[in-house]
Amino acid sequence: MATYLNWKKKTVLPAVVAGLVSLPALADSRLLATSGVTQVEGSAGGGLVPWAVMSGYADEGEWSAGMFHTVTDVQDYRLTVDGASYSRDNRFEISAAQQRFEIKGLAGDIRQEIYGAKVRVLGDLIYDAAPQVAAGIQYKRLLDGDIASLVGAENDSSGVDIYVSATKVHLAALGGYHLLWNATLRATKANQMGLLGYGGDDNNSYELMPEVSALVLLREGVAVGAEYRSKPDNLSAFSEDGYADVFIAWFPNKQVNLTLAYADLGSVAGSEDQNGLYASLTAYFR
């Protein structure tokens, strides 16, 4: 586990080609796996929950960019997500993602764009006694809002989630293995992350929803963990359950990570017991 203490830092930004000549040193300062993986809305963290970490491995004076592809396949639905992120100085992150939600057996997808920003407010997840804390925002734009309108969403076009995350790594804390935990509090009106619109006939106010993650680094570059994400229940047409998963993440180096998970999405748009395989691949270019 000694090389776990040699992780590096990277960062990502989708629009900075003009400044490439003056870019600083290669991101190579943070410990392996402190990038987290990429969650389904494009932010660095777990698969379901954003963490206080910044994407990639950039530290002060460094930047990192990455791309990801995620597929979640359950009984009646398939969610595919593609996106990119940029971070700099281990201080801020921006991201963009597109979700495509397929109802199996029916033609057409529900598509949603998500644009995120996150800033580290205080702390260091390893070297400080207190957790690292970050604040983030996700602007969501639903490209196909017909179904959201039909099920009673108050807004079938766009919504905003705001969250605060606290993340902490405890070195050699669990039988000699490193332990990471994260707690996120999200203010949201999104139905099924926004795929069924925002707000509804049962509730159209922002609610604070807790989200948690925990993992253990079993060996260099291999981690196992679990997550839970609570969600609002705004629509009388359908009940909405929280999301949960158990996962294994592999970080063979600082250029790539792969996550495989069993995801339990509960009731989705009237279909009960939706669970199945989650797979996500993230690649960093610096």
PDB file of C-alpha atoms in Angstrom:
ATOM      1  CA  MET A   1       0.000   0.000   0.000  1.00  0.00           C
ATOM      2  CA  ALA A   2       2.993   2.301   0.057  1.00  0.00           C
ATOM      3  CA  THR A   3       2.329   3.438  -3.504  1.00  0.00           C
ATOM      4  CA  TYR A   4      -1.168   4.458  -2.405  1.00  0.00           C
ATOM      5  CA  LEU A   5       0.672   7.365  -0.785  1.00  0.00           C
ATOM      6  CA  ASN A   6       2.130   8.290  -4.188  1.00  0.00           C
ATOM      7  CA  TRP A   7      -1.159   9.135  -5.907  1.00  0.00           C
ATOM      8  CA  LYS A   8      -1.221  12.020  -8.343  1.00  0.00           C
ATOM      9  CA  LYS A   9      -3.580  14.854  -9.146  1.00  0.00           C
ATOM     10  CA  LYS A  10      -5.211  15.790 -12.442  1.00  0.00           C
ATOM     11  CA  THR A  11      -7.829  18.286 -13.652  1.00  0.00           C
ATOM     12  CA  VAL A  12     -10.248  18.791 -16.630  1.00  0.00           C
ATOM     13  CA  LEU A  13     -11.706  21.712 -18.672  1.00  0.00           C
ATOM     14  CA  PRO A  14     -13.646  21.407 -21.946  1.00  0.00           C
ATOM     15  CA  ALA A  15     -12.729  24.743 -23.564  1.00  0.00           C
ATOM     16  CA  VAL A  16      -9.114  25.776 -23.006  1.00  0.00           C
ATOM     17  CA  VAL A  17      -7.225  24.886 -26.187  1.00  0.00           C
ATOM     18  CA  ALA A  18      -5.911  28.423 -26.650  1.00  0.00           C
ATOM     19  CA  GLY A  19      -3.921  28.307 -23.435  1.00  0.00           C
ATOM     20  CA  LEU A  20      -2.139  24.999 -24.016  1.00  0.00           C
ATOM     21  CA  VAL A  21       1.230  26.634 -24.604  1.00  0.00           C
ATOM     22  CA  SER A  22       1.321  28.054 -21.091  1.00  0.00           C
ATOM     23  CA  LEU A  23      -0.081  25.017 -19.282  1.00  0.00           C
ATOM     24  CA  PRO A  24       1.860  23.900 -16.198  1.00  0.00           C
ATOM     25  CA  ALA A  25       3.523  20.630 -15.330  1.00  0.00           C
ATOM     26  CA  LEU A  26       2.086  17.169 -15.889  1.00  0.00           C
ATOM     27  CA  ALA A  27      -0.444  16.257 -13.201  1.00  0.00           C
ATOM     28  CA  ASP A  28       1.492  13.771 -11.112  1.00  0.00           C
ATOM     29  CA  SER A  29       1.154  14.658  -7.450  1.00  0.00           C
ATOM     30  CA  ARG A  30      -1.857  12.993  -5.821  1.00  0.00           C
ATOM     31  CA  LEU A  31      -2.255   9.468  -4.548  1.00  0.00           C
ATOM     32  CA  LEU A  32      -3.658   6.707  -6.730  1.00  0.00           C
ATOM     33  CA  ALA A  33      -7.493   6.515  -6.583  1.00  0.00           C
ATOM     34  CA  THR A  34      -7.944   9.981  -5.036  1.00  0.00           C
ATOM     35  CA  SER A  35      -9.567  10.890  -8.354  1.00  0.00           C
ATOM     36  CA  GLY A  36     -12.523   8.726  -7.403  1.00  0.00           C
ATOM     37  CA  VAL A  37     -14.400   7.312 -10.374  1.00  0.00           C
ATOM     38  CA  THR A  38     -17.067   9.187 -12.376  1.00  0.00           C
ATOM     39  CA  GLN A  39     -20.657   9.257 -11.167  1.00  0.00           C
ATOM     40  CA  VAL A  40     -23.665   9.037 -13.472  1.00  0.00           C
ATOM     41  CA  GLU A  41     -24.070  12.835 -13.665  1.00  0.00           C
ATOM     42  CA  GLY A  42     -20.435  13.469 -14.619  1.00  0.00           C
ATOM     43  CA  SER A  43     -18.894  14.535 -11.294  1.00  0.00           C
ATOM     44  CA  ALA A  44     -15.909  12.852  -9.665  1.00  0.00           C
ATOM     45  CA  GLY A  45     -16.947  10.525  -6.870  1.00  0.00           C
ATOM     46  CA  GLY A  46     -18.589   7.128  -6.732  1.00  0.00           C
ATOM     47  CA  GLY A  47     -20.933   5.747  -9.369  1.00  0.00           C
ATOM     48  CA  LEU A  48     -24.042   7.246  -7.760  1.00  0.00           C
ATOM     49  CA  VAL A  49     -22.750   9.936  -5.404  1.00  0.00           C
ATOM     50  CA  PRO A  50     -20.499  12.980  -6.008  1.00  0.00           C
ATOM     51  CA  TRP A  51     -17.555  13.237  -3.581  1.00  0.00           C
ATOM     52  CA  ALA A  52     -15.446  16.184  -2.429  1.00  0.00           C
ATOM     53  CA  VAL A  53     -12.545  14.978  -4.638  1.00  0.00           C
ATOM     54  CA  MET A  54     -11.657  16.639  -7.940  1.00  0.00           C
ATOM     55  CA  SER A  55     -11.472  14.537 -11.122  1.00  0.00           C
ATOM     56  CA  GLY A  56      -8.044  13.356 -12.238  1.00  0.00           C
ATOM     57  CA  TYR A  57      -4.840  13.814 -10.246  1.00  0.00           C
ATOM     58  CA  ALA A  58      -3.903  17.484 -10.607  1.00  0.00           C
ATOM     59  CA  ASP A  59      -2.401  19.307  -7.648  1.00  0.00           C
ATOM     60  CA  GLU A  60      -1.452  22.980  -7.376  1.00  0.00           C
ATOM     61  CA  GLY A  61      -0.182  24.309 -10.706  1.00  0.00           C
ATOM     62  CA  GLU A  62      -1.466  21.239 -12.585  1.00  0.00           C
ATOM     63  CA  TRP A  63      -4.521  20.410 -14.694  1.00  0.00           C
ATOM     64  CA  SER A  64      -6.253  17.236 -15.833  1.00  0.00           C
ATOM     65  CA  ALA A  65      -8.862  16.292 -18.436  1.00  0.00           C
ATOM     66  CA  GLY A  66     -10.822  13.083 -18.784  1.00  0.00           C
ATOM     67  CA  MET A  67     -13.634  11.279 -20.574  1.00  0.00           C
ATOM     68  CA  PHE A  68     -15.968   8.549 -19.367  1.00  0.00           C
ATOM     69  CA  HIS A  69     -18.550   6.025 -20.554  1.00  0.00           C
ATOM     70  CA  THR A  70     -21.085   4.361 -18.262  1.00  0.00           C
ATOM     71  CA  VAL A  71     -23.816   1.776 -18.829  1.00  0.00           C
ATOM     72  CA  THR A  72     -26.426   0.658 -16.299  1.00  0.00           C
ATOM     73  CA  ASP A  73     -28.579  -2.249 -17.487  1.00  0.00           C
ATOM     74  CA  VAL A  74     -31.583  -3.338 -15.428  1.00  0.00           C
ATOM     75  CA  GLN A  75     -34.691  -5.417 -16.208  1.00  0.00           C
ATOM     76  CA  ASP A  76     -36.761  -2.851 -18.108  1.00  0.00           C
ATOM     77  CA  TYR A  77     -34.356   0.025 -18.755  1.00  0.00           C
ATOM     78  CA  ARG A  78     -30.855   0.886 -19.891  1.00  0.00           C
ATOM     79  CA  LEU A  79     -29.036   4.103 -18.965  1.00  0.00           C
ATOM     80  CA  THR A  80     -25.991   5.135 -20.980  1.00  0.00           C
ATOM     81  CA  VAL A  81     -23.914   8.155 -19.998  1.00  0.00           C
ATOM     82  CA  ASP A  82     -21.015   9.795 -21.853  1.00  0.00           C
ATOM     83  CA  GLY A  83     -19.114  12.865 -20.783  1.00  0.00           C
ATOM     84  CA  ALA A  84     -15.934  14.744 -19.993  1.00  0.00           C
ATOM     85  CA  SER A  85     -14.418  16.686 -17.111  1.00  0.00           C
ATOM     86  CA  TYR A  86     -11.638  19.154 -16.389  1.00  0.00           C
ATOM     87  CA  SER A  87      -9.995  20.020 -13.091  1.00  0.00           C
ATOM     88  CA  ARG A  88      -7.170  22.273 -11.973  1.00  0.00           C
ATOM     89  CA  ASP A  89      -5.042  22.912  -8.874  1.00  0.00           C
ATOM     90  CA  ASN A  90      -6.967  20.269  -6.891  1.00  0.00           C
ATOM     91  CA  ARG A  91      -9.340  23.165  -6.364  1.00  0.00           C
ATOM     92  CA  PHE A  92     -12.111  23.122  -8.950  1.00  0.00           C
ATOM     93  CA  GLU A  93     -13.763  20.844 -11.482  1.00  0.00           C
ATOM     94  CA  ILE A  94     -16.173  21.287 -14.360  1.00  0.00           C
ATOM     95  CA  SER A  95     -17.969  18.494 -16.197  1.00  0.00           C
ATOM     96  CA  ALA A  96     -20.458  17.788 -18.963  1.00  0.00           C
ATOM     97  CA  ALA A  97     -22.458  14.620 -19.513  1.00  0.00           C
ATOM     98  CA  GLN A  98     -25.322  13.309 -21.603  1.00  0.00           C
ATOM     99  CA  GLN A  99     -27.620  10.626 -20.248  1.00  0.00           C
ATOM    100  CA  ARG A 100     -29.629   8.402 -22.586  1.00  0.00           C
ATOM    101  CA  PHE A 101     -32.430   6.466 -20.893  1.00  0.00           C
ATOM    102  CA  GLU A 102     -33.827   3.612 -22.977  1.00  0.00           C
ATOM    103  CA  ILE A 103     -37.119   1.862 -22.206  1.00  0.00           C
ATOM    104  CA  LYS A 104     -36.512  -1.650 -23.483  1.00  0.00           C
ATOM    105  CA  GLY A 105     -38.905  -2.723 -26.212  1.00  0.00           C
ATOM    106  CA  LEU A 106     -39.911   0.836 -27.106  1.00  0.00           C
ATOM    107  CA  ALA A 107     -38.427   3.079 -29.775  1.00  0.00           C
ATOM    108  CA  GLY A 108     -36.771   6.321 -28.721  1.00  0.00           C
ATOM    109  CA  ASP A 109     -34.703   7.448 -25.737  1.00  0.00           C
ATOM    110  CA  ILE A 110     -35.048  10.089 -23.054  1.00  0.00           C
ATOM    111  CA  ARG A 111     -31.976  12.311 -23.193  1.00  0.00           C
ATOM    112  CA  GLN A 112     -30.659  14.721 -20.604  1.00  0.00           C
ATOM    113  CA  GLU A 113     -27.625  17.009 -20.594  1.00  0.00           C
ATOM    114  CA  ILE A 114     -25.899  17.786 -17.306  1.00  0.00           C
ATOM    115  CA  TYR A 115     -23.322  20.540 -16.753  1.00  0.00           C
ATOM    116  CA  GLY A 116     -21.523  20.481 -13.423  1.00  0.00           C
ATOM    117  CA  ALA A 117     -19.100  22.591 -11.422  1.00  0.00           C
ATOM    118  CA  LYS A 118     -17.441  21.825  -8.102  1.00  0.00           C
ATOM    119  CA  VAL A 119     -15.011  23.702  -5.869  1.00  0.00           C
ATOM    120  CA  ARG A 120     -12.986  22.454  -2.912  1.00  0.00           C
ATOM    121  CA  VAL A 121     -13.893  24.649   0.031  1.00  0.00           C
ATOM    122  CA  LEU A 122     -11.528  23.374   2.708  1.00  0.00           C
ATOM    123  CA  GLY A 123      -9.472  20.476   3.985  1.00  0.00           C
ATOM    124  CA  ASP A 124      -7.464  17.641   2.507  1.00  0.00           C
ATOM    125  CA  LEU A 125      -9.011  14.179   2.433  1.00  0.00           C
ATOM    126  CA  ILE A 126      -5.758  12.484   3.568  1.00  0.00           C
ATOM    127  CA  TYR A 127      -3.483  14.895   5.392  1.00  0.00           C
ATOM    128  CA  ASP A 128      -5.982  16.870   7.501  1.00  0.00           C
ATOM    129  CA  ALA A 129      -7.806  15.489  10.532  1.00  0.00           C
ATOM    130  CA  ALA A 130     -11.089  16.922   9.245  1.00  0.00           C
ATOM    131  CA  PRO A 131     -12.604  15.746   5.948  1.00  0.00           C
ATOM    132  CA  GLN A 132     -12.163  17.520   2.638  1.00  0.00           C
ATOM    133  CA  VAL A 133     -15.280  19.560   1.829  1.00  0.00           C
ATOM    134  CA  ALA A 134     -16.505  20.657  -1.602  1.00  0.00           C
ATOM    135  CA  ALA A 135     -19.609  22.407  -2.925  1.00  0.00           C
ATOM    136  CA  GLY A 136     -21.077  21.629  -6.331  1.00  0.00           C
ATOM    137  CA  ILE A 137     -23.872  22.448  -8.730  1.00  0.00           C
ATOM    138  CA  GLN A 138     -25.419  20.438 -11.569  1.00  0.00           C
ATOM    139  CA  TYR A 139     -27.536  22.155 -14.215  1.00  0.00           C
ATOM    140  CA  LYS A 140     -29.746  19.613 -15.967  1.00  0.00           C
ATOM    141  CA  ARG A 141     -31.489  20.121 -19.304  1.00  0.00           C
ATOM    142  CA  LEU A 142     -34.010  17.534 -20.433  1.00  0.00           C
ATOM    143  CA  LEU A 143     -33.973  17.172 -24.217  1.00  0.00           C
ATOM    144  CA  ASP A 144     -37.026  14.907 -24.410  1.00  0.00           C
ATOM    145  CA  GLY A 145     -39.670  16.153 -21.990  1.00  0.00           C
ATOM    146  CA  ASP A 146     -42.868  14.565 -23.337  1.00  0.00           C
ATOM    147  CA  ILE A 147     -42.897  11.677 -20.852  1.00  0.00           C
ATOM    148  CA  ALA A 148     -42.061  14.041 -17.981  1.00  0.00           C
ATOM    149  CA  SER A 149     -45.124  16.118 -18.888  1.00  0.00           C
ATOM    150  CA  LEU A 150     -47.339  13.048 -19.108  1.00  0.00           C
ATOM    151  CA  VAL A 151     -46.398  11.782 -15.641  1.00  0.00           C
ATOM    152  CA  GLY A 152     -47.092  15.138 -14.004  1.00  0.00           C
ATOM    153  CA  ALA A 153     -43.685  16.822 -13.692  1.00  0.00           C
ATOM    154  CA  GLU A 154     -44.005  20.491 -12.833  1.00  0.00           C
ATOM    155  CA  ASN A 155     -41.052  21.346 -15.097  1.00  0.00           C
ATOM    156  CA  ASP A 156     -40.229  19.206 -18.138  1.00  0.00           C
ATOM    157  CA  SER A 157     -37.255  21.187 -19.418  1.00  0.00           C
ATOM    158  CA  SER A 158     -34.560  21.990 -16.825  1.00  0.00           C
ATOM    159  CA  GLY A 159     -33.546  21.874 -13.180  1.00  0.00           C
ATOM    160  CA  VAL A 160     -30.632  22.555 -10.845  1.00  0.00           C
ATOM    161  CA  ASP A 161     -29.160  20.369  -8.093  1.00  0.00           C
ATOM    162  CA  ILE A 162     -26.879  21.883  -5.441  1.00  0.00           C
ATOM    163  CA  TYR A 163     -24.807  19.732  -3.108  1.00  0.00           C
ATOM    164  CA  VAL A 164     -22.134  19.761  -0.426  1.00  0.00           C
ATOM    165  CA  SER A 165     -19.826  16.751   0.006  1.00  0.00           C
ATOM    166  CA  ALA A 166     -17.385  15.738   2.735  1.00  0.00           C
ATOM    167  CA  THR A 167     -14.805  13.020   2.003  1.00  0.00           C
ATOM    168  CA  LYS A 168     -12.142  11.497   4.221  1.00  0.00           C
ATOM    169  CA  VAL A 169      -9.476   8.790   3.787  1.00  0.00           C
ATOM    170  CA  HIS A 170      -8.235   6.975   6.903  1.00  0.00           C
ATOM    171  CA  LEU A 171      -4.910   5.309   6.135  1.00  0.00           C
ATOM    172  CA  ALA A 172      -4.492   1.725   7.377  1.00  0.00           C
ATOM    173  CA  ALA A 173      -7.639   2.166   9.487  1.00  0.00           C
ATOM    174  CA  LEU A 174      -9.391  -1.143   8.808  1.00  0.00           C
ATOM    175  CA  GLY A 175      -7.177  -4.141   9.444  1.00  0.00           C
ATOM    176  CA  GLY A 176      -4.303  -2.306   7.799  1.00  0.00           C
ATOM    177  CA  TYR A 177      -6.392  -1.327   4.760  1.00  0.00           C
ATOM    178  CA  HIS A 178      -7.233   2.243   3.766  1.00  0.00           C
ATOM    179  CA  LEU A 179     -10.821   3.357   4.342  1.00  0.00           C
ATOM    180  CA  LEU A 180     -12.668   6.132   2.500  1.00  0.00           C
ATOM    181  CA  TRP A 181     -16.064   7.526   3.426  1.00  0.00           C
ATOM    182  CA  ASN A 182     -18.162  10.260   1.869  1.00  0.00           C
ATOM    183  CA  ALA A 183     -21.325  12.075   2.909  1.00  0.00           C
ATOM    184  CA  THR A 184     -23.224  14.313   0.480  1.00  0.00           C
ATOM    185  CA  LEU A 185     -26.276  16.482   1.064  1.00  0.00           C
ATOM    186  CA  ARG A 186     -28.123  17.417  -2.120  1.00  0.00           C
ATOM    187  CA  ALA A 187     -30.879  20.003  -2.642  1.00  0.00           C
ATOM    188  CA  THR A 188     -32.974  18.752  -5.554  1.00  0.00           C
ATOM    189  CA  LYS A 189     -36.378  18.607  -7.229  1.00  0.00           C
ATOM    190  CA  ALA A 190     -35.315  16.041  -9.858  1.00  0.00           C
ATOM    191  CA  ASN A 191     -37.478  13.017 -10.644  1.00  0.00           C
ATOM    192  CA  GLN A 192     -35.249  10.003 -11.419  1.00  0.00           C
ATOM    193  CA  MET A 193     -32.236  12.355 -11.595  1.00  0.00           C
ATOM    194  CA  GLY A 194     -34.255  14.637 -13.918  1.00  0.00           C
ATOM    195  CA  LEU A 195     -35.083  12.040 -16.581  1.00  0.00           C
ATOM    196  CA  LEU A 196     -38.761  12.400 -15.594  1.00  0.00           C
ATOM    197  CA  GLY A 197     -38.556  16.157 -15.136  1.00  0.00           C
ATOM    198  CA  TYR A 198     -38.346  18.262 -11.996  1.00  0.00           C
ATOM    199  CA  GLY A 199     -40.943  18.650  -9.273  1.00  0.00           C
ATOM    200  CA  GLY A 200     -44.456  17.264  -9.463  1.00  0.00           C
ATOM    201  CA  ASP A 201     -48.037  17.261  -8.301  1.00  0.00           C
ATOM    202  CA  ASP A 202     -47.149  15.743  -4.908  1.00  0.00           C
ATOM    203  CA  ASN A 203     -44.249  18.104  -4.229  1.00  0.00           C
ATOM    204  CA  ASN A 204     -42.652  20.994  -6.088  1.00  0.00           C
ATOM    205  CA  SER A 205     -40.232  22.234  -3.436  1.00  0.00           C
ATOM    206  CA  TYR A 206     -36.534  21.579  -3.048  1.00  0.00           C
ATOM    207  CA  GLU A 207     -35.730  18.803  -0.601  1.00  0.00           C
ATOM    208  CA  LEU A 208     -32.441  17.964   1.105  1.00  0.00           C
ATOM    209  CA  MET A 209     -31.503  14.383   0.263  1.00  0.00           C
ATOM    210  CA  PRO A 210     -28.584  12.538   1.934  1.00  0.00           C
ATOM    211  CA  GLU A 211     -26.186  10.369  -0.049  1.00  0.00           C
ATOM    212  CA  VAL A 212     -23.377   8.197   1.359  1.00  0.00           C
ATOM    213  CA  SER A 213     -20.449   6.129   0.097  1.00  0.00           C
ATOM    214  CA  ALA A 214     -17.763   3.976   1.700  1.00  0.00           C
ATOM    215  CA  LEU A 215     -14.929   1.890   0.284  1.00  0.00           C
ATOM    216  CA  VAL A 216     -11.892  -0.090   1.366  1.00  0.00           C
ATOM    217  CA  LEU A 217      -8.705  -0.251  -0.701  1.00  0.00           C
ATOM    218  CA  LEU A 218      -7.958  -3.970  -0.546  1.00  0.00           C
ATOM    219  CA  ARG A 219      -4.661  -3.779  -2.397  1.00  0.00           C
ATOM    220  CA  GLU A 220      -2.859  -1.324  -4.616  1.00  0.00           C
ATOM    221  CA  GLY A 221      -5.374  -0.044  -7.156  1.00  0.00           C
ATOM    222  CA  VAL A 222      -8.324  -2.261  -6.157  1.00  0.00           C
ATOM    223  CA  ALA A 223     -11.194  -0.992  -3.994  1.00  0.00           C
ATOM    224  CA  VAL A 224     -14.561  -2.406  -2.948  1.00  0.00           C
ATOM    225  CA  GLY A 225     -17.413  -0.415  -1.520  1.00  0.00           C
ATOM    226  CA  ALA A 226     -21.089   0.498  -1.397  1.00  0.00           C
ATOM    227  CA  GLU A 227     -23.277   3.574  -1.867  1.00  0.00           C
ATOM    228  CA  TYR A 228     -26.782   4.771  -1.117  1.00  0.00           C
ATOM    229  CA  ARG A 229     -28.555   7.773  -2.626  1.00  0.00           C
ATOM    230  CA  SER A 230     -31.929   8.941  -1.345  1.00  0.00           C
ATOM    231  CA  LYS A 231     -34.254  10.710  -3.801  1.00  0.00           C
ATOM    232  CA  PRO A 232     -37.390  12.847  -3.623  1.00  0.00           C
ATOM    233  CA  ASP A 233     -40.825  11.362  -4.327  1.00  0.00           C
ATOM    234  CA  ASN A 234     -42.612  14.166  -6.186  1.00  0.00           C
ATOM    235  CA  LEU A 235     -45.029  12.370  -8.529  1.00  0.00           C
ATOM    236  CA  SER A 236     -48.368  10.798  -7.619  1.00  0.00           C
ATOM    237  CA  ALA A 237     -48.200   8.695 -10.795  1.00  0.00           C
ATOM    238  CA  PHE A 238     -45.095   6.750  -9.644  1.00  0.00           C
ATOM    239  CA  SER A 239     -43.348   6.149  -6.353  1.00  0.00           C
ATOM    240  CA  GLU A 240     -39.588   6.719  -6.403  1.00  0.00           C
ATOM    241  CA  ASP A 241     -37.052   4.718  -4.409  1.00  0.00           C
ATOM    242  CA  GLY A 242     -33.473   5.457  -3.457  1.00  0.00           C
ATOM    243  CA  TYR A 243     -30.563   4.049  -5.435  1.00  0.00           C
ATOM    244  CA  ALA A 244     -27.945   1.688  -3.999  1.00  0.00           C
ATOM    245  CA  ASP A 245     -24.956  -0.237  -5.287  1.00  0.00           C
ATOM    246  CA  VAL A 246     -22.053  -2.433  -4.281  1.00  0.00           C
ATOM    247  CA  PHE A 247     -18.964  -2.042  -6.453  1.00  0.00           C
ATOM    248  CA  ILE A 248     -15.404  -2.963  -7.221  1.00  0.00           C
ATOM    249  CA  ALA A 249     -13.136  -0.308  -8.752  1.00  0.00           C
ATOM    250  CA  TRP A 250      -9.780  -0.943 -10.399  1.00  0.00           C
ATOM    251  CA  PHE A 251      -7.119   1.772 -10.781  1.00  0.00           C
ATOM    252  CA  PRO A 252      -4.287   0.113 -12.740  1.00  0.00           C
ATOM    253  CA  ASN A 253      -2.591   3.511 -13.141  1.00  0.00           C
ATOM    254  CA  LYS A 254      -3.410   7.227 -13.148  1.00  0.00           C
ATOM    255  CA  GLN A 255      -4.628   7.198 -16.736  1.00  0.00           C
ATOM    256  CA  VAL A 256      -7.651   4.923 -16.370  1.00  0.00           C
ATOM    257  CA  ASN A 257     -10.106   3.420 -13.916  1.00  0.00           C
ATOM    258  CA  LEU A 258     -12.805   0.781 -14.333  1.00  0.00           C
ATOM    259  CA  THR A 259     -15.803   0.219 -12.062  1.00  0.00           C
ATOM    260  CA  LEU A 260     -18.174  -2.744 -12.014  1.00  0.00           C
ATOM    261  CA  ALA A 261     -21.200  -2.738  -9.721  1.00  0.00           C
ATOM    262  CA  TYR A 262     -24.484  -4.372  -8.872  1.00  0.00           C
ATOM    263  CA  ALA A 263     -27.012  -1.536  -8.845  1.00  0.00           C
ATOM    264  CA  ASP A 264     -30.431  -1.593  -7.170  1.00  0.00           C
ATOM    265  CA  LEU A 265     -32.598   1.245  -8.513  1.00  0.00           C
ATOM    266  CA  GLY A 266     -35.823   0.129  -6.826  1.00  0.00           C
ATOM    267  CA  SER A 267     -39.030   1.282  -8.484  1.00  0.00           C
ATOM    268  CA  VAL A 268     -38.491   3.240 -11.726  1.00  0.00           C
ATOM    269  CA  ALA A 269     -41.485   4.750 -13.562  1.00  0.00           C
ATOM    270  CA  GLY A 270     -43.842   2.112 -12.164  1.00  0.00           C
ATOM    271  CA  SER A 271     -41.567  -0.878 -12.786  1.00  0.00           C
ATOM    272  CA  GLU A 272     -40.584  -2.528  -9.497  1.00  0.00           C
ATOM    273  CA  ASP A 273     -37.307  -4.192  -8.473  1.00  0.00           C
ATOM    274  CA  GLN A 274     -35.068  -2.703 -11.146  1.00  0.00           C
ATOM    275  CA  ASN A 275     -31.566  -4.035 -10.532  1.00  0.00           C
ATOM    276  CA  GLY A 276     -28.650  -5.138 -12.638  1.00  0.00           C
ATOM    277  CA  LEU A 277     -25.112  -4.457 -13.844  1.00  0.00           C
ATOM    278  CA  TYR A 278     -23.355  -1.104 -13.775  1.00  0.00           C
ATOM    279  CA  ALA A 279     -20.063  -0.614 -15.666  1.00  0.00           C
ATOM    280  CA  SER A 280     -18.050   2.572 -16.068  1.00  0.00           C
ATOM    281  CA  LEU A 281     -14.704   3.419 -17.680  1.00  0.00           C
ATOM    282  CA  THR A 282     -12.864   6.730 -17.142  1.00  0.00           C
ATOM    283  CA  ALA A 283      -9.702   7.790 -18.988  1.00  0.00           C
ATOM    284  CA  TYR A 284      -7.517  10.797 -18.103  1.00  0.00           C
ATOM    285  CA  PHE A 285      -5.356  12.529 -20.662  1.00  0.00           C
ATOM    286  CA  ARG A 286      -3.118  14.374 -18.240  1.00  0.00           C
TER     287      ARG A 286
END
